Short mmCIF file of C-alpha atoms and ligand atoms in Angstrom, two decimals:
data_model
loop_
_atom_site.label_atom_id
_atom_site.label_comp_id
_atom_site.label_asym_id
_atom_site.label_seq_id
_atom_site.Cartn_x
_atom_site.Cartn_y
_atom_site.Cartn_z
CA UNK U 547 18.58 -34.64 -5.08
CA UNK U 548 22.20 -34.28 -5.35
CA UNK U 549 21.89 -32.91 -8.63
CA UNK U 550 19.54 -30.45 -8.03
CA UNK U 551 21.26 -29.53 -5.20
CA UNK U 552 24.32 -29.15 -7.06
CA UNK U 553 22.21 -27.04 -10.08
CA UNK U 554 20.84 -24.91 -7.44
CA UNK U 555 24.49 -23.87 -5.68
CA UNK U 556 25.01 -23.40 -9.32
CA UNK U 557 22.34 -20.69 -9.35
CA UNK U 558 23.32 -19.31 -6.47
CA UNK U 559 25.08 -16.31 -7.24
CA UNK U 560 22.21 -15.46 -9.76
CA UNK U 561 19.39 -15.72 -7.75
CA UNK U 562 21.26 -13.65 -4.60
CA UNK U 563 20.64 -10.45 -6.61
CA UNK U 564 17.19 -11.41 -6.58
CA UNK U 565 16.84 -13.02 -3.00
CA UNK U 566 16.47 -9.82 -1.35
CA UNK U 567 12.99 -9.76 -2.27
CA UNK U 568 12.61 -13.20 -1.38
CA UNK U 569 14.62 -13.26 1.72
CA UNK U 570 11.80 -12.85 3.94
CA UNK U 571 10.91 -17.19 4.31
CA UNK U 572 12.70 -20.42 3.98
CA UNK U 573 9.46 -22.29 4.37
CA UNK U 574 8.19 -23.83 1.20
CA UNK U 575 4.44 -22.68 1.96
CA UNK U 576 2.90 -19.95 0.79
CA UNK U 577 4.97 -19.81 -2.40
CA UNK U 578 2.13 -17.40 -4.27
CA UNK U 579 4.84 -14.94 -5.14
CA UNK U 580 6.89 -16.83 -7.83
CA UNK U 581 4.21 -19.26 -8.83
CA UNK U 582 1.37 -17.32 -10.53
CA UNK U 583 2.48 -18.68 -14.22
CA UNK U 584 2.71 -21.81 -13.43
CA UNK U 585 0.09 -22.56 -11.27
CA UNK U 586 -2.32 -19.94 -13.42
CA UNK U 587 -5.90 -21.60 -12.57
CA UNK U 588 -8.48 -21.40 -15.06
CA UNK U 589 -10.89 -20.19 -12.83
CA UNK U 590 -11.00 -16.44 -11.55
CA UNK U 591 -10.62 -16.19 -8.42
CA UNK U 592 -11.20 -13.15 -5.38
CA UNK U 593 -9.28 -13.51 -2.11
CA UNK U 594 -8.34 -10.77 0.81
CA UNK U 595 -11.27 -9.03 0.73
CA UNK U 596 -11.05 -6.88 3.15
CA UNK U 597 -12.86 -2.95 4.05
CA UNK U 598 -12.72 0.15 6.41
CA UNK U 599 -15.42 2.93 7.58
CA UNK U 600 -14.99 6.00 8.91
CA UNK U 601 -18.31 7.76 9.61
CA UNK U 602 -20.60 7.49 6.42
CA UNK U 603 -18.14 6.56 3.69
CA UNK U 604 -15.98 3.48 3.21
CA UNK U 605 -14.16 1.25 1.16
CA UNK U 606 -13.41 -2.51 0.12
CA UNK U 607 -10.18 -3.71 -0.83
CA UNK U 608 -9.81 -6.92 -2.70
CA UNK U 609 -7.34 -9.30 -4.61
CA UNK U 610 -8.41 -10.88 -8.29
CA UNK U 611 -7.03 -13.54 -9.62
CA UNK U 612 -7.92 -13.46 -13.48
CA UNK U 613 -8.91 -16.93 -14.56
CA UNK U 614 -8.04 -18.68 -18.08
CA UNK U 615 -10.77 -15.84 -20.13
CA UNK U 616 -9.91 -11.41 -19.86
CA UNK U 617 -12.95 -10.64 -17.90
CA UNK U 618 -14.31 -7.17 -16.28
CA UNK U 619 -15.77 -6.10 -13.02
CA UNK U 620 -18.60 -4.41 -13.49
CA UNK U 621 -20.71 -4.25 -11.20
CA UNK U 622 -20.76 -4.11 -6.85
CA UNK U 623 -23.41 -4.27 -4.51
CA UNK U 624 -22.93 -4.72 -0.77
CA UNK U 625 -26.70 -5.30 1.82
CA UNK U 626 -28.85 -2.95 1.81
CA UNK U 627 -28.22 -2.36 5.89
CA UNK U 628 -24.93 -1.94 5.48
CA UNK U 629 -24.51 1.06 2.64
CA UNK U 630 -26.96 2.68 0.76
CA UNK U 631 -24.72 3.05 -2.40
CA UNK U 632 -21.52 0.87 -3.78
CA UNK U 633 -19.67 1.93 -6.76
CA UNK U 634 -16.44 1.12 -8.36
CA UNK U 635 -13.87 3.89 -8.17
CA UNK U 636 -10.58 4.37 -8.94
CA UNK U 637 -7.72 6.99 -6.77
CA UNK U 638 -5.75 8.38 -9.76
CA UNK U 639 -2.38 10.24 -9.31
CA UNK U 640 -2.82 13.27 -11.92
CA UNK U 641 -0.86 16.25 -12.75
CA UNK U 642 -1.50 19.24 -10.83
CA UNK U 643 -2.85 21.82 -13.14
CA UNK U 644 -1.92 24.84 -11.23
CA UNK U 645 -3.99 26.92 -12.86
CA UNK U 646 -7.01 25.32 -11.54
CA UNK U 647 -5.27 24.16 -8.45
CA UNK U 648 -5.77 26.65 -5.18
CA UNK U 649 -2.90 26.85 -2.77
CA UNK U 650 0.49 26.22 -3.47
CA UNK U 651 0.77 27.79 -7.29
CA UNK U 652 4.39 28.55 -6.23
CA UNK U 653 5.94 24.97 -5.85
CA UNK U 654 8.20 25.41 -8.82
CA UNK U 655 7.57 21.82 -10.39
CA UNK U 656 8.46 18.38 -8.99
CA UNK U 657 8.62 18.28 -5.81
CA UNK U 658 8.94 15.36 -4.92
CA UNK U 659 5.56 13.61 -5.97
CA UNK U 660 3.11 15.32 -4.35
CA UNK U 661 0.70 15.22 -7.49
CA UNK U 662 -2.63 15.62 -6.92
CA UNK U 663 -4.99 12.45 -6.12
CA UNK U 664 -8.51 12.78 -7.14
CA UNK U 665 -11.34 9.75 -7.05
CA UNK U 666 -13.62 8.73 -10.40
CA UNK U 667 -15.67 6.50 -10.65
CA UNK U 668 -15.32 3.34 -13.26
CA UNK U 669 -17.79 2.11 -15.43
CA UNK U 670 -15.44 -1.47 -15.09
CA UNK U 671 -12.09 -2.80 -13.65
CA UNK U 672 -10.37 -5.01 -16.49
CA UNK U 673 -9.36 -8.37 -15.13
CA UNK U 674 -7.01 -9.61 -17.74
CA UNK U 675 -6.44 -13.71 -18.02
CA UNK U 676 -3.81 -14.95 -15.93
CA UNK U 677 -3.57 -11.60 -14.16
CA UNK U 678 -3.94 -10.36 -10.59
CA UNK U 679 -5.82 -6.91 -10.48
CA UNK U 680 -5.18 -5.57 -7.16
CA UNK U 681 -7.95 -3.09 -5.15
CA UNK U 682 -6.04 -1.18 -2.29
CA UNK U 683 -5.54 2.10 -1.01
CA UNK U 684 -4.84 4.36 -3.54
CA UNK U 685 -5.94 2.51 -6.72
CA UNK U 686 -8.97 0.58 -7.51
CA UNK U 687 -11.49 0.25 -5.02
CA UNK U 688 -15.28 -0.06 -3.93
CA UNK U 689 -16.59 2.94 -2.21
CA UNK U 690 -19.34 2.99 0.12
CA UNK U 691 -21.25 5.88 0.38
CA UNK U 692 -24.27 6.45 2.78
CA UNK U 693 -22.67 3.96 5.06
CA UNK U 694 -25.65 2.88 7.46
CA UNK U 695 -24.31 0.35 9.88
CA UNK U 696 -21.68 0.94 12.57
CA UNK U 697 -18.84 -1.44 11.38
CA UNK U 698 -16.29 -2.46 13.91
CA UNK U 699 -13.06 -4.22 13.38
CA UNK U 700 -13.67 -7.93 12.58
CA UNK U 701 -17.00 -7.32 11.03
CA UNK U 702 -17.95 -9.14 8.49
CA UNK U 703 -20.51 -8.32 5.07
CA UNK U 704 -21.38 -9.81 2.00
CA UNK U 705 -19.49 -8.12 -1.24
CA UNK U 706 -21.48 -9.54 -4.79
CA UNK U 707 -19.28 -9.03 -7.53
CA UNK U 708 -20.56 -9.38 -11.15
CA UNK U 709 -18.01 -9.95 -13.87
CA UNK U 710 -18.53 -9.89 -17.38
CA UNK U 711 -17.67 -13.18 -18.18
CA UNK U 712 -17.04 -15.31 -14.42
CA UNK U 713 -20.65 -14.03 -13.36
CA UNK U 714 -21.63 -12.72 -9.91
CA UNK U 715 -19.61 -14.17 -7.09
CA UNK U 716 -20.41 -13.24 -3.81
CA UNK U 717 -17.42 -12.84 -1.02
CA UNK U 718 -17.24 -11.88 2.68
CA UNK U 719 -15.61 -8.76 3.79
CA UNK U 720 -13.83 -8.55 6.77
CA UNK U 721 -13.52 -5.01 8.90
CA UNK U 722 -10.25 -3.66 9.42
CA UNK U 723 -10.10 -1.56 12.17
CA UNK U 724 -8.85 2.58 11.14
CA UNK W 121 -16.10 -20.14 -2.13
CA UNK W 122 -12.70 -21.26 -2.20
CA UNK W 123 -10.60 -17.93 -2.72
CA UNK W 124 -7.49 -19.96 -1.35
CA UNK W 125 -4.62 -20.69 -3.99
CA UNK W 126 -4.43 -24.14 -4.33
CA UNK W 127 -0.80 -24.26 -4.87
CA UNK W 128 0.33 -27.81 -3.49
CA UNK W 129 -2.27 -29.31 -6.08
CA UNK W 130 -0.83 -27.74 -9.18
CA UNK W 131 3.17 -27.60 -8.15
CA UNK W 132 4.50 -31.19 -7.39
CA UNK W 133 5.15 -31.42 -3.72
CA UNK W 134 8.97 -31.98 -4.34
CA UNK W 135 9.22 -29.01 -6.80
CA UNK W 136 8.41 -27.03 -3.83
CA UNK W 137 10.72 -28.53 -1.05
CA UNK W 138 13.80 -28.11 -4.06
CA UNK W 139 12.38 -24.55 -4.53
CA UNK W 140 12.75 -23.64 -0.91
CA UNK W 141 16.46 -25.04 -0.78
CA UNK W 142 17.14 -23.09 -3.14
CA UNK W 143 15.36 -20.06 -1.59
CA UNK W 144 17.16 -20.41 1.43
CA UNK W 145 20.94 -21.13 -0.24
CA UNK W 146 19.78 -17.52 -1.49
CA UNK W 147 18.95 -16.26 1.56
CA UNK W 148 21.91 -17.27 3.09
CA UNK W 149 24.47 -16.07 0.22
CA UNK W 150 22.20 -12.87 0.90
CA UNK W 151 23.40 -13.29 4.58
CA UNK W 152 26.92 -14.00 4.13
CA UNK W 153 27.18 -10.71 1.58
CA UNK W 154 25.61 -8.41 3.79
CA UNK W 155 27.67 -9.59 6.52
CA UNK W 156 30.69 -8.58 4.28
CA UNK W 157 29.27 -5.22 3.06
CA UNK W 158 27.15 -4.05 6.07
CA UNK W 159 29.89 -3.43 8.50
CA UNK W 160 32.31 -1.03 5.36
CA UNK W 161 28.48 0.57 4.73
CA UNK W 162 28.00 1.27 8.42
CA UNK W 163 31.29 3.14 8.70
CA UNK W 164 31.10 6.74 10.69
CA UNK W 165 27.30 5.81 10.61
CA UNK W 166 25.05 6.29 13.79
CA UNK W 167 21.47 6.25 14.40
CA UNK W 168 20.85 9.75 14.06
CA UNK W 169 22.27 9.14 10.35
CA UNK W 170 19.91 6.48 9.24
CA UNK W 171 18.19 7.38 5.71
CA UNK W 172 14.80 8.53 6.25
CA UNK W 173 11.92 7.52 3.65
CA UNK W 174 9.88 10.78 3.83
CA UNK W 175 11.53 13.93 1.73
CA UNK W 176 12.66 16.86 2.60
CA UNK W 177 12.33 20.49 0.33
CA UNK W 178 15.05 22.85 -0.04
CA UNK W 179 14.80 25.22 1.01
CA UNK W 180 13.22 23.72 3.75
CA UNK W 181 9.57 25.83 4.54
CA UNK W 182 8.85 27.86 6.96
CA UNK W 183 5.63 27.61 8.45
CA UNK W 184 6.70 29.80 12.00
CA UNK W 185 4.27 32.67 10.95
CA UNK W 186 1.07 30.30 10.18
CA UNK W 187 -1.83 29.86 12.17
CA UNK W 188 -4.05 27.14 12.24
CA UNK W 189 -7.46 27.64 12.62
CA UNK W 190 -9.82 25.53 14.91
CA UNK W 191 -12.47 24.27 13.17
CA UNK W 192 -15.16 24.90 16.55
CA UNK W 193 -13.88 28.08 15.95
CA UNK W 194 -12.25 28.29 19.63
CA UNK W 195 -8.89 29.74 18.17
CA UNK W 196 -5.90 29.27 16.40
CA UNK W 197 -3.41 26.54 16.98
CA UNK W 198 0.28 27.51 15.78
CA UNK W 199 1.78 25.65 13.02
CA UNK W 200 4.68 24.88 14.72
CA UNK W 201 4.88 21.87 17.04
CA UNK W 202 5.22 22.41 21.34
CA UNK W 203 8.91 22.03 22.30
CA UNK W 204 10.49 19.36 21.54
CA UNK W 205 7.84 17.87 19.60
CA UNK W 206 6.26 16.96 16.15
CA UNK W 207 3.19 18.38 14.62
CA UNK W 208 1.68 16.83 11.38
CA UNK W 209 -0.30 18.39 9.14
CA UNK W 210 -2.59 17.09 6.58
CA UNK W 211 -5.12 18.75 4.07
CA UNK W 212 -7.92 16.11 3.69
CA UNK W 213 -11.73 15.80 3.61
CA UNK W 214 -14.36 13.46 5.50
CA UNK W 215 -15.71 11.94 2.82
CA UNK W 216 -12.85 10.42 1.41
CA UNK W 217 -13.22 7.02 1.78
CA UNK W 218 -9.91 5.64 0.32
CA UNK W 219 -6.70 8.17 0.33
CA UNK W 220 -7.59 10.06 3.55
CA UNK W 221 -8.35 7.12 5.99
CA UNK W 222 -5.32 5.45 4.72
CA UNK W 223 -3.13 8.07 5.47
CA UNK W 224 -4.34 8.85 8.84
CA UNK W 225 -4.94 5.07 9.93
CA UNK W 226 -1.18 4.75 8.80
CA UNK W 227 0.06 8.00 10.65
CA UNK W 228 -1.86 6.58 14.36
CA UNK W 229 -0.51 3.26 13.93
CA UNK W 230 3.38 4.92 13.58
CA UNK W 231 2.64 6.93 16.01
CA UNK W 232 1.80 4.30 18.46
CA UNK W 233 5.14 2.63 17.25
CA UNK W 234 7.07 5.35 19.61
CA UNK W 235 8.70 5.36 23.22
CA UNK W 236 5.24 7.23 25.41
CA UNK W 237 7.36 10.03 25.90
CA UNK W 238 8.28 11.14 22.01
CA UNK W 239 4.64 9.82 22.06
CA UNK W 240 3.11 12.56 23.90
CA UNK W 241 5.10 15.07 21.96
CA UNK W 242 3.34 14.06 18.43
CA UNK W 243 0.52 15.68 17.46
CA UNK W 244 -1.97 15.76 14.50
CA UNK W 245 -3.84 18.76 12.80
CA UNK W 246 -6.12 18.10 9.84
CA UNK W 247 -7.57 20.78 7.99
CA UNK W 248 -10.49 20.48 5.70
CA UNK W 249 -10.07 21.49 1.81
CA UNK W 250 -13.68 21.01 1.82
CA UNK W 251 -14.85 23.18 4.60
CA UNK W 252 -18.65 23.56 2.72
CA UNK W 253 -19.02 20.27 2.72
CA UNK W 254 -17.20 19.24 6.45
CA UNK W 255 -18.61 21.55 8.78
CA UNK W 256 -17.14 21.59 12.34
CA UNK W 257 -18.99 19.18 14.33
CA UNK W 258 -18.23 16.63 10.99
CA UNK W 259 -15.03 17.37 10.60
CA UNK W 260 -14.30 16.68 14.35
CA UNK W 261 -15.83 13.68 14.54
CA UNK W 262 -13.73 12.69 11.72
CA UNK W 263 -10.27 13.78 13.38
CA UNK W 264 -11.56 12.03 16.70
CA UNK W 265 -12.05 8.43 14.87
CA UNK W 266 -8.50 8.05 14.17
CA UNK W 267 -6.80 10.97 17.45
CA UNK W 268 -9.03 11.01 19.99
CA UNK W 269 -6.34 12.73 21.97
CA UNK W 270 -4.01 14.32 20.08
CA UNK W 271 -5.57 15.29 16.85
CA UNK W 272 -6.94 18.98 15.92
CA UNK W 273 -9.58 19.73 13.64
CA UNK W 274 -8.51 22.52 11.85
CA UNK W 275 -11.24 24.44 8.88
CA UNK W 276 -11.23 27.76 7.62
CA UNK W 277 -15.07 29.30 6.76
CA UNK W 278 -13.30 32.20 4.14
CA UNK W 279 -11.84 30.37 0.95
CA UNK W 280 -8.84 33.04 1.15
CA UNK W 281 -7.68 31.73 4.45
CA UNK W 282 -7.76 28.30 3.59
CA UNK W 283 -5.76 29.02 0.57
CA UNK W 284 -2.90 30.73 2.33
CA UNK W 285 -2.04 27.91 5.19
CA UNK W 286 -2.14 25.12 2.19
CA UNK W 287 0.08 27.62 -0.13
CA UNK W 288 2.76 27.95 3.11
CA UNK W 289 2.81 23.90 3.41
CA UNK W 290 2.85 23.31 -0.80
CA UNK W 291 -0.41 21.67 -0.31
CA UNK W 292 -2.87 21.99 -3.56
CA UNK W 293 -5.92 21.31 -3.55
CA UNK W 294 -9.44 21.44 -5.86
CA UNK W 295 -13.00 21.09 -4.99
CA UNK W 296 -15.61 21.38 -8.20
CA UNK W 297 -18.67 20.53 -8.36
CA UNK W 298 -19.89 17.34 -10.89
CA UNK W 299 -22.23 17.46 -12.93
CA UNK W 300 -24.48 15.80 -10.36
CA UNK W 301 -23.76 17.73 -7.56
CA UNK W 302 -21.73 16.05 -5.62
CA UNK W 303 -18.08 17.41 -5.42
CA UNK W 304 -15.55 16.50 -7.27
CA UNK W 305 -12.30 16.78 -4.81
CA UNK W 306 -8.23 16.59 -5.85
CA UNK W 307 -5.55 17.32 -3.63
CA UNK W 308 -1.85 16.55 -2.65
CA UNK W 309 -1.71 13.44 -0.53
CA UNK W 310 1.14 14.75 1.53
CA UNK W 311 2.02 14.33 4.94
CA UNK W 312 3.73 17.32 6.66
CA UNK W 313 6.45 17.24 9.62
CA UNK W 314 6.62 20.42 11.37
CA UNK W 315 9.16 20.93 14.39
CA UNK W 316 9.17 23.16 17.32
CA UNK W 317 11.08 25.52 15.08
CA UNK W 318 8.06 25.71 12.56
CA UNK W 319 10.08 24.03 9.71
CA UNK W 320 8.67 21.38 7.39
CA UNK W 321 11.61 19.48 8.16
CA UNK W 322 10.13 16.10 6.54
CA UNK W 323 6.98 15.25 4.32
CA UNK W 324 5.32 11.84 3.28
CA UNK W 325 3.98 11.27 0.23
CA UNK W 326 0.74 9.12 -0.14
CA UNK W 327 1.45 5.47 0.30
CA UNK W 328 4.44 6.12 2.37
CA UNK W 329 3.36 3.46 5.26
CA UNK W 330 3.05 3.15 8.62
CA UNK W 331 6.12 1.14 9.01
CA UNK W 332 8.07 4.14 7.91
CA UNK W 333 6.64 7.03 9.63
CA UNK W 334 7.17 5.35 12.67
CA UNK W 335 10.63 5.03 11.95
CA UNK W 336 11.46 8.34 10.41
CA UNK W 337 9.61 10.03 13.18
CA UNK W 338 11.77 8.21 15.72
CA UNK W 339 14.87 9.22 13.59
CA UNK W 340 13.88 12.51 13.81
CA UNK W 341 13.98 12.10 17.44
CA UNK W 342 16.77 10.76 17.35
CA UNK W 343 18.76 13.38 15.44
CA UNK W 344 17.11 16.08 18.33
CA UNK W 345 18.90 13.83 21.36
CA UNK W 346 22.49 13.83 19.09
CA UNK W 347 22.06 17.33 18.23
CA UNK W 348 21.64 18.45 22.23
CA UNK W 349 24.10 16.27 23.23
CA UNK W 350 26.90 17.78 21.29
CU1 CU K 885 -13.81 6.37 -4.08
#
């Protein structure tokens, strides 16, 4: 102990350029954030899964954890009661062509990012081994069209996932709240 | 399913403990520095001063002359905010299901971050680049999920009209239709600040938070009690 302790004052002035993005704990739980290499699992792995409604159209969010093998997403399907249609989507940031834009044709350039954001939808989300491929707000996600059910905050529904390689997993989502 | 991360498995239990010593040797040298730099960076520095994470354009727009029309077509609300107050402005559509709740879910949750009086003088206008698709009792019921109180539904029947309130924000927007029907939507994800003035005195790009609208608004407020005090 007293050599690691003296190895890590020894680090110290290093690691303070990069403890502001640490700073936030002290407690040795919950370590996720510097311990993805090491603690890689083979197995892929789907965790936060989490969705929102508003009036017939919705999304689910998710966290994957690629396992030892590159796999895909390919395909979503959520109960029948609760949407009538899932798909996998992607939000993409793209250039505003102003010439096929309407309104502001006079912004003169960067503005500060406003680019345009327009939705697709993906034949598959890559999962690369090792990796974490994130779905939130504003990237990859699973939209819900012809939402049927009224979905309050704390809800819960089942999410089956089929991946190329892992197979079909099925999670929970939970409801957030808008 | 076990989606957890079964960390204490894999990493030796005393790996971690020597991990978090080290993490919080770091967080103090983090501590100690910013005790020695914080007060020389706060020099001359007051609230009102505090760096704000939206962006403003220079010159800064003027949206005085714009009005705003009400989507159940009862009138026209003006651009600029009531006295002393805030009016945001966003160009959306109802069935967005990712970008668009986001934003507005983010924007109620900062606003409920304020004092109730700055509270009551914050309100929200959403108009529809969509209005074929979001027709007025739609697009209401939309603006009333996430402002029940303080939100305005705002939709413009002639193409032309909707193109010149977006054009005096810098809002673009595109709505063609896919080769199945359905629409296929782009637009600017920004948030705009409008004071009582009718300036655009602060936008939010998409992803901004709610964390820091709540504070920039409450700068903003700020600045407004400094400025009449002087
Ligand atoms: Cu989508």
């Amino acid at each position: 102990m007293q050599l690691s302790l003296k190895k890590s004052l020894l680090t110290l002035v290093a690691v303070v350029a990069a403890a502001a993005l640490f700073a936030p704990a002290c407690s040795s739980s919950d370590d996720s954030s510097s311990s993805t290499t090491e603690a890689g699992s083979k197995e892929l792995k789907v965790s936060g899964v989490w969705a929102r409604q508003v009036m017939d159209s919705g999304a689910v969010y998710m966290t994957i954890s690629g396992g030892a093998e590159a796999d895909a997403l390919t395909k979503v399907a959520v109960p029948a009661d609760v949407a009538g249609e899932a798909q996998l989507h992607e939000t993409v940031m793209g250039d505003m062509s102003t010439t096929e834009m309407e309104g502001a044709d006079d912004m003169g350039g960067s503005m500060g990012g406003s680019g345009s954001m327009s939705m697709q939808q993906v034949q598959q989300i890559d999962v690369p081994a090792g990796e974490i491929v994130q779905l939130k707000p504003g990237g990859f996600h699973v939209m819900l069209m012809d939402v049927k059910k009224d979905l309050k905050a704390g809800d819960t529904f089942d999410v089956t996932l089929t991946f190329e390689t892992a197979g079909t997993k099925k999670v929970t989502a939970t409801v957030k709240g808008v | 399913m076990d989606t957890r991360n079964d960390l204490g498995v894999v990493t030796p239990r005393r790996r971690q403990d020597r991990r978090a010593l080290q993490r919080c040797l770091a967080v103090l040298g983090t501590t100690l520095l910013a005790v020695v730099l914080l007060p020389l960076a706060a020099c001359g520095k007051d609230q009102a001063a505090t760096e704000l994470s939206g962006y403003t354009r220079e010159p800064v727009p003027d949206v005085s002359k714009v009005v705003l029309p009400l989507a159940d077509g009862s009138g026209t609300l003006p651009a600029a905010a009531t006295k002393g107050g805030y009016r945001l402005v966003y160009f959306g559509y109802t069935s967005c299901p990712d970008v668009c709740p986001t934003t507005m879910s983010d924007l109620k949750r900062a606003i409920r971050t304020l004092p109730a009086d700055q509270r009551g003088k914050v309100d929200v206008a959403m108009m529809t680049i969509d209005p074929d698709q979001d027709l007025p009792e739609r697009l209401t019921e939309y603006v009333d999920t996430f402002f029940p109180k303080n939100g305005a539904a705002l939709r413009a029947s002639d193409p032309a009209d909707l193109a010149a309130v977006a054009g005096a924000f810098g809002a673009s927007y595109s709505v063609k239709p896919k080769a199945d029907g359905t629409p296929e939507v782009a637009h600017s994800g920004d948030l705009y600040v409008v004071d009582d003035r009718g300036k655009v005195v602060l936008q939010w790009p998409f992803g901004v938070g709610a964390e820091s609208m709540g504070s920039d608004l409450a700068t903003l407020f700020a600045r407004q009690k400094s400025a009449s005090s002087q």
